[in-house]
PDB file of C-alpha atoms in Angstrom:
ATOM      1  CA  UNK G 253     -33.898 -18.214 -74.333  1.00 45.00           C
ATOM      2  CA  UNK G 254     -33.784 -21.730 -75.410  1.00 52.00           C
ATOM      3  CA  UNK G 255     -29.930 -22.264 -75.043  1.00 50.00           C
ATOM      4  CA  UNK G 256     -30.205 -21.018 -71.722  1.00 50.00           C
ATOM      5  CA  UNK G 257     -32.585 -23.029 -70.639  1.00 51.00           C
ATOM      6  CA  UNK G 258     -30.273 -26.471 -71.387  1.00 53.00           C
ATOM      7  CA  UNK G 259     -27.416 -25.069 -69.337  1.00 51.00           C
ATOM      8  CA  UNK G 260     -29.374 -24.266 -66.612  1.00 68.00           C
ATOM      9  CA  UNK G 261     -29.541 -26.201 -63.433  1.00 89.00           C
ATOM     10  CA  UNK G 262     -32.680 -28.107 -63.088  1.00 92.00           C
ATOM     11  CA  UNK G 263     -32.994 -26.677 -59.189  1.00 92.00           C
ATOM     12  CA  UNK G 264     -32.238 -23.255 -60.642  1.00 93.00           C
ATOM     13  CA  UNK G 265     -34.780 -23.695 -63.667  1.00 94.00           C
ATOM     14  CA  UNK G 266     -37.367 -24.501 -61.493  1.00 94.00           C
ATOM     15  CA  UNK G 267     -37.035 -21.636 -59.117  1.00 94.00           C
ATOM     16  CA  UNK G 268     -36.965 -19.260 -62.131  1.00 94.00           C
ATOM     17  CA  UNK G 269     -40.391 -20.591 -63.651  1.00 94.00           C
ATOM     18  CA  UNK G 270     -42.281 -20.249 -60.651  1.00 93.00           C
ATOM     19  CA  UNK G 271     -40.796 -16.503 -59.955  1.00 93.00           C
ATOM     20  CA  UNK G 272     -41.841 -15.837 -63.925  1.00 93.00           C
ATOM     21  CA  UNK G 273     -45.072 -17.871 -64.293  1.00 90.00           C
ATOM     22  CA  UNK G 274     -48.400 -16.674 -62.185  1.00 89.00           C
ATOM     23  CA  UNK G 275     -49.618 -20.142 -62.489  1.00 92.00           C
ATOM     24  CA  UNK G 276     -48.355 -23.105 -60.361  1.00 93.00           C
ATOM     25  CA  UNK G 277     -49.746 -25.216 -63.336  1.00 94.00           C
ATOM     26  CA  UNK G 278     -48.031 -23.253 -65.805  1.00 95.00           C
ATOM     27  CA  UNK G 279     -44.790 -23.791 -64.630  1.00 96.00           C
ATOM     28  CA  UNK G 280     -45.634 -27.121 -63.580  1.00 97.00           C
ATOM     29  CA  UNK G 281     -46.263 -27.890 -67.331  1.00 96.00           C
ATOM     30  CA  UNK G 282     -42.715 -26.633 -68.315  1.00 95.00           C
ATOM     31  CA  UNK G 283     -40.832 -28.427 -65.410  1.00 96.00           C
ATOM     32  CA  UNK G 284     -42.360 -31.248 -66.363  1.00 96.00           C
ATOM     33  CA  UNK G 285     -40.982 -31.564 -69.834  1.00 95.00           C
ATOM     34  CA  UNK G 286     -37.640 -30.867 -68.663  1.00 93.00           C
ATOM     35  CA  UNK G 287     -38.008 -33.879 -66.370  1.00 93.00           C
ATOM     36  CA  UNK G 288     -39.384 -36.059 -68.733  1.00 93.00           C
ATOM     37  CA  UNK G 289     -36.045 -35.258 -70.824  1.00 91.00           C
ATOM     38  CA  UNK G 290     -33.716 -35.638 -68.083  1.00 88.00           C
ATOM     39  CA  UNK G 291     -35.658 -38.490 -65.833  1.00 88.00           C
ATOM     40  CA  UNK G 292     -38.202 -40.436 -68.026  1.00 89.00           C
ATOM     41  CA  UNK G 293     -40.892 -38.894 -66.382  1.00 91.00           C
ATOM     42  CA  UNK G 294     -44.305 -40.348 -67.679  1.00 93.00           C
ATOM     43  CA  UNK G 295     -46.552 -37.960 -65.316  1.00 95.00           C
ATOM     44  CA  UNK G 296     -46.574 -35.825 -62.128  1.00 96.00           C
ATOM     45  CA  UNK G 297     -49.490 -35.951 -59.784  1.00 95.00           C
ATOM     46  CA  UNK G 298     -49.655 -33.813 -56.566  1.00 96.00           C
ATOM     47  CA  UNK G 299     -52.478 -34.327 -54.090  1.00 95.00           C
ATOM     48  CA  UNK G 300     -53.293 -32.125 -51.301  1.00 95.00           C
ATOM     49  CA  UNK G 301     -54.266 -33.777 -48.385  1.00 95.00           C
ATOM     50  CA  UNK G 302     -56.779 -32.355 -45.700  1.00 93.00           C
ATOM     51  CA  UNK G 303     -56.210 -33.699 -42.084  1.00 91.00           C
ATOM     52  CA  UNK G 304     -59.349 -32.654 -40.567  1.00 92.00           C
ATOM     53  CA  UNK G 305     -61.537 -34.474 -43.565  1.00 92.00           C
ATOM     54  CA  UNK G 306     -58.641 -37.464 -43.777  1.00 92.00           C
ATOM     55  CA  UNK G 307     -58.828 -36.666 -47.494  1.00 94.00           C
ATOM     56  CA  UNK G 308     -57.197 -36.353 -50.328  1.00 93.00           C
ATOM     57  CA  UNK G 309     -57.722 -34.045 -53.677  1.00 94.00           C
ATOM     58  CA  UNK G 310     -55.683 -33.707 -57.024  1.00 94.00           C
ATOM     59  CA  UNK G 311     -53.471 -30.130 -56.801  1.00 94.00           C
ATOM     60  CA  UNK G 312     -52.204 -31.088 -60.306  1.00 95.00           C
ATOM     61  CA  UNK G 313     -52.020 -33.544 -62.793  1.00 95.00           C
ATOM     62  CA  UNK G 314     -49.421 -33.259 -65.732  1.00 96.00           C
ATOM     63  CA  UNK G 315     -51.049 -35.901 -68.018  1.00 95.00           C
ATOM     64  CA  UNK G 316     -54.514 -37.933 -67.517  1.00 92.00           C
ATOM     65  CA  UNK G 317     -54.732 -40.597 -65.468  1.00 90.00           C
ATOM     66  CA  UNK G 318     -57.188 -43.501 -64.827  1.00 86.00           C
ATOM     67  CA  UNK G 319     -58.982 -43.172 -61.565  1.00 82.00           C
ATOM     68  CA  UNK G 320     -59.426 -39.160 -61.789  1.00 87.00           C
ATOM     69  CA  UNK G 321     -62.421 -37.594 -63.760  1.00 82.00           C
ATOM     70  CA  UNK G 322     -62.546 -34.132 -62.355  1.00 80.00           C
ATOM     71  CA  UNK G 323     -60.031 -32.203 -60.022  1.00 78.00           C
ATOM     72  CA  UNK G 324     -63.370 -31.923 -57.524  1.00 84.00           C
ATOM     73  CA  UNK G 325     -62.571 -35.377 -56.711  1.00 89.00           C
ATOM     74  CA  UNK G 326     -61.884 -36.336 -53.143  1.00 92.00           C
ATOM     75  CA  UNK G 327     -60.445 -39.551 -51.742  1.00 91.00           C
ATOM     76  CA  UNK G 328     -60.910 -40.492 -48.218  1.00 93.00           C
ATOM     77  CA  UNK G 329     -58.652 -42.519 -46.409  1.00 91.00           C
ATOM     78  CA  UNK G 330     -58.561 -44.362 -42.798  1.00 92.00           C
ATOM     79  CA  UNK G 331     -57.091 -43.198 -39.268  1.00 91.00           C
ATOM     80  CA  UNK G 332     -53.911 -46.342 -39.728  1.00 92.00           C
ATOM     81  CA  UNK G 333     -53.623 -44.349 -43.204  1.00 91.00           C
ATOM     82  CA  UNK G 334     -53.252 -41.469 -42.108  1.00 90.00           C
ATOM     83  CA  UNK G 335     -51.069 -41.868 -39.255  1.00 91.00           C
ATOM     84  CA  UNK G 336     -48.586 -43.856 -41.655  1.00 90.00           C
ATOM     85  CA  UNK G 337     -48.492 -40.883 -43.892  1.00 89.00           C
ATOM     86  CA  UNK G 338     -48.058 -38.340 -41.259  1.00 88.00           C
ATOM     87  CA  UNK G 339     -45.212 -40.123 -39.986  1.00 88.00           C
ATOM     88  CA  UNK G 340     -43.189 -40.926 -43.480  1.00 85.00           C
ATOM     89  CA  UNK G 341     -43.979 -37.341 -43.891  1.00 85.00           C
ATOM     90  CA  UNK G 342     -41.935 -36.270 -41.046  1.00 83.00           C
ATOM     91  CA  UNK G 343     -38.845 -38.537 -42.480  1.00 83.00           C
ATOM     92  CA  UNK G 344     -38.996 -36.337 -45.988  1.00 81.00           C
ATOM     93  CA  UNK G 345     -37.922 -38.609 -48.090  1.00 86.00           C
ATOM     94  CA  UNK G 346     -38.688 -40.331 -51.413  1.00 88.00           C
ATOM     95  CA  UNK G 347     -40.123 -43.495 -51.574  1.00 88.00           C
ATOM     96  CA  UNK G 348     -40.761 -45.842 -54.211  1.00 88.00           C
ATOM     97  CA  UNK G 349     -44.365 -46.533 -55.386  1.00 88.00           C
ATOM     98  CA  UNK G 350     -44.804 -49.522 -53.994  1.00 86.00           C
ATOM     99  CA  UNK G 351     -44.251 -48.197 -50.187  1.00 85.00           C
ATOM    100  CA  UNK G 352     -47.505 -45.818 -50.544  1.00 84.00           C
ATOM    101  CA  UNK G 353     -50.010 -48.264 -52.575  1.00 83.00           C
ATOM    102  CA  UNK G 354     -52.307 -49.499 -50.063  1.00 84.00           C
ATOM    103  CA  UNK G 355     -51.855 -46.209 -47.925  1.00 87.00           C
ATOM    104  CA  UNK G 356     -53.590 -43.892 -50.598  1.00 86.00           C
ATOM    105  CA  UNK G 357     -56.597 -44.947 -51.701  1.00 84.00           C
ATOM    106  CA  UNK G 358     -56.523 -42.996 -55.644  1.00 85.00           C
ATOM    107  CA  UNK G 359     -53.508 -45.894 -55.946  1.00 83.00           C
ATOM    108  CA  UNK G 360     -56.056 -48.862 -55.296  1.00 79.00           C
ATOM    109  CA  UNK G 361     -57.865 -48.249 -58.172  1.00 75.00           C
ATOM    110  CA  UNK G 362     -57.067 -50.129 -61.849  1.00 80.00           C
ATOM    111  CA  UNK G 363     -55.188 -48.834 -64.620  1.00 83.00           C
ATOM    112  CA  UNK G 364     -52.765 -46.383 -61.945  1.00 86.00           C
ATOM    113  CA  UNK G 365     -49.138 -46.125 -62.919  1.00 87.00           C
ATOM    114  CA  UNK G 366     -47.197 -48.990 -60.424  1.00 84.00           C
ATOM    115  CA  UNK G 367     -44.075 -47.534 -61.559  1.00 87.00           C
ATOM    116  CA  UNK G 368     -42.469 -44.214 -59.542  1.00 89.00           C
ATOM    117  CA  UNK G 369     -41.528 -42.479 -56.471  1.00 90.00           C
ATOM    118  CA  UNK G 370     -43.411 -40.534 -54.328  1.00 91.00           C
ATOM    119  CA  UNK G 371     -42.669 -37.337 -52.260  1.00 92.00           C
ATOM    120  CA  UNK G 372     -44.379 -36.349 -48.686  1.00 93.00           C
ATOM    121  CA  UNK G 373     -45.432 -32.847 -48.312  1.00 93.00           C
ATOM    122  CA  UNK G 374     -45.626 -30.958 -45.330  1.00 92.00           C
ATOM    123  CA  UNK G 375     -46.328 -27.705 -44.104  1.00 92.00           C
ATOM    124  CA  UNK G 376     -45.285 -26.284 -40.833  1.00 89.00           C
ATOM    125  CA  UNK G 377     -44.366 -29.894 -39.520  1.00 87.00           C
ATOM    126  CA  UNK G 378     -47.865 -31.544 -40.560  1.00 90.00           C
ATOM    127  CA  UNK G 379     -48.369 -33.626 -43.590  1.00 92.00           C
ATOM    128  CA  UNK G 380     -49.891 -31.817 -46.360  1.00 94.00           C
ATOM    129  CA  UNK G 381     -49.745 -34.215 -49.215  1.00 94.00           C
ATOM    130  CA  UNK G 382     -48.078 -36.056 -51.701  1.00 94.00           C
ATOM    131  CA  UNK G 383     -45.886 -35.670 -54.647  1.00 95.00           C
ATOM    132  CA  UNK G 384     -45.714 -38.359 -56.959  1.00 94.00           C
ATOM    133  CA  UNK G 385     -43.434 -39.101 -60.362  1.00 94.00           C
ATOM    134  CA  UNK G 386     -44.351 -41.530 -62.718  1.00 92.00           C
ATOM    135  CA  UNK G 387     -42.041 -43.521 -64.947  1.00 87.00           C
ATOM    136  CA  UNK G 388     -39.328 -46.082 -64.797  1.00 68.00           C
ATOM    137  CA  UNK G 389     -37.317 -43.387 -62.596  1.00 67.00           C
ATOM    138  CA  UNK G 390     -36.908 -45.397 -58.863  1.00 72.00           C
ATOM    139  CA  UNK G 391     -33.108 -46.192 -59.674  1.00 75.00           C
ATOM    140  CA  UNK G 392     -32.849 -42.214 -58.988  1.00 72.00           C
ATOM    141  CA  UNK G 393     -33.189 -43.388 -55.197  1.00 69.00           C
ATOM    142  CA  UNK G 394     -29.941 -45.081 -55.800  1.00 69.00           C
ATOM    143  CA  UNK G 395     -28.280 -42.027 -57.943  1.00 77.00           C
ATOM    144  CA  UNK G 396     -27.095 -39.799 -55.330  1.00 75.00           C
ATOM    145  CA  UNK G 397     -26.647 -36.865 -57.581  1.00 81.00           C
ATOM    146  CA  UNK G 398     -30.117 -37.594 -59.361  1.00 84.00           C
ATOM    147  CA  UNK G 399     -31.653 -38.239 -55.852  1.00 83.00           C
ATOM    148  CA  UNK G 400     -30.611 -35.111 -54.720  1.00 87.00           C
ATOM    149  CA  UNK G 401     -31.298 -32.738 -57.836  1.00 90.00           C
ATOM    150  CA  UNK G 402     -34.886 -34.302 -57.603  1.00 91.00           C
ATOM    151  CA  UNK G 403     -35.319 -34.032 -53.641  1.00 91.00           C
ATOM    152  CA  UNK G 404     -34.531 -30.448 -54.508  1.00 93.00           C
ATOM    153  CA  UNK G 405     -37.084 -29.772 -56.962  1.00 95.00           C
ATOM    154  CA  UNK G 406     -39.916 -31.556 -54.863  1.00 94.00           C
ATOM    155  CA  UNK G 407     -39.096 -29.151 -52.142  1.00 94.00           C
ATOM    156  CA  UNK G 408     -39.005 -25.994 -54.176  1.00 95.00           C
ATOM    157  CA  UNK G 409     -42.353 -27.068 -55.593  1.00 96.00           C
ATOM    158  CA  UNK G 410     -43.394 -28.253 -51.881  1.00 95.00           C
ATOM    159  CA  UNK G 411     -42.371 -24.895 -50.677  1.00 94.00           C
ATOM    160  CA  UNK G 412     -43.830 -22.898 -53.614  1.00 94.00           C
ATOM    161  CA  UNK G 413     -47.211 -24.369 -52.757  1.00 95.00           C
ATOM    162  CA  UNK G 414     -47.191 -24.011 -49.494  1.00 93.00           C
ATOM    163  CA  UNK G 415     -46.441 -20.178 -49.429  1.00 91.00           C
ATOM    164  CA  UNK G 416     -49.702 -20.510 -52.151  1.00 89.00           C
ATOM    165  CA  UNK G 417     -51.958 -22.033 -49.503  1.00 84.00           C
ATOM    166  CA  UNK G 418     -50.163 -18.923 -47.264  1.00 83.00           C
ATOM    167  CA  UNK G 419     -51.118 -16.152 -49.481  1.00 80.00           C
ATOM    168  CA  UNK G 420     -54.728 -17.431 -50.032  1.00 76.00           C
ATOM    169  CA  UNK G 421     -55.597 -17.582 -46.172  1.00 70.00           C
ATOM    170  CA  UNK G 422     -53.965 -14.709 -45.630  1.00 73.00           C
ATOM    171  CA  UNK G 423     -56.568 -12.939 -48.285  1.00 74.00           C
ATOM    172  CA  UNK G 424     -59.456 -15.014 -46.770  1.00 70.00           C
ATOM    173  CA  UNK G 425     -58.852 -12.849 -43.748  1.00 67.00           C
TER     174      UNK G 425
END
């Protein structure tokens, strides 16, 4: 129910919508409302990044943004580029906007949101991809309680699409 919903941890709220929903997009959706209430969140862009290609592609995108006209999209980016990322991927923490412009090449481009933090992914110690939440939200990286409540969600959803990426290989086989 509704009521239920408000009283219920946003950690807890997000592990429940993924165990209910068959769609990471679906759930994605919802969470992202919730955020927007709680955090200002303006938009939520994941990108999956492929080592052996040193590329990038959009996993989801909560709202349009400049810069992306299909999700077949792909973004290359350099060797220094990638080795940055790999390595802030390894720390696991947040990072404001500003830290990653110039290392992904989507952010180059005009019109992108300049306000935000952004979350490495990784998956079985390599880097995997980004996480990124848009609005006037980097004082969370000062909140500890925020920070922490939204380091927690990013790795439930990191974790959520990583066992995905599992599944599907696993049925490639």
């Amino acid at each position: 129910s509704q009521g239920y919903m408000k009283e219920m941890g946003l950690a807890s709220l997000t592990l429940n919508l993924f165990d209910r929903s068959t769609s990471l997009a679906a759930a994605l959706d919802l969470l992202c409302r919730r955020l927007q209430e709680r955090f200002g969140l303006e938009n939520l862009l994941i990108l999956f990044f492929r080592e052996e290609y040193a590329s990038f592609s959009v996993g989801y995108v909560w709202k349009p943004l400049p810069g992306i006209t299909d999700e077949n999209q792909v973004w290359h980016c350099s060797e220094a580029q990638s080795l940055w990322l790999k390595r802030d991927a390894a720390l696991g923490k947040f990072r404001p906007l500003a830290a990653v412009k110039g290392k992904i090449p989507l952010f180059d481009g005009e019109g992108m949101p300049t306000q935000g933090i952004g979350f490495p992914m990784a998956d079985n110690g390599h880097y995997s991809g980004s996480m990124f939440f848009f609005g006037s939200n980097e004082e969370l990286l000062a909140s500890v309680g925020d920070h922490h409540v939204l380091w927690e969600i990013a790795s439930i959803i990191q974790n959520r699409i990583n066992q995905m990426h599992h599944d599907q290989s696993a049925q490639a086989k």
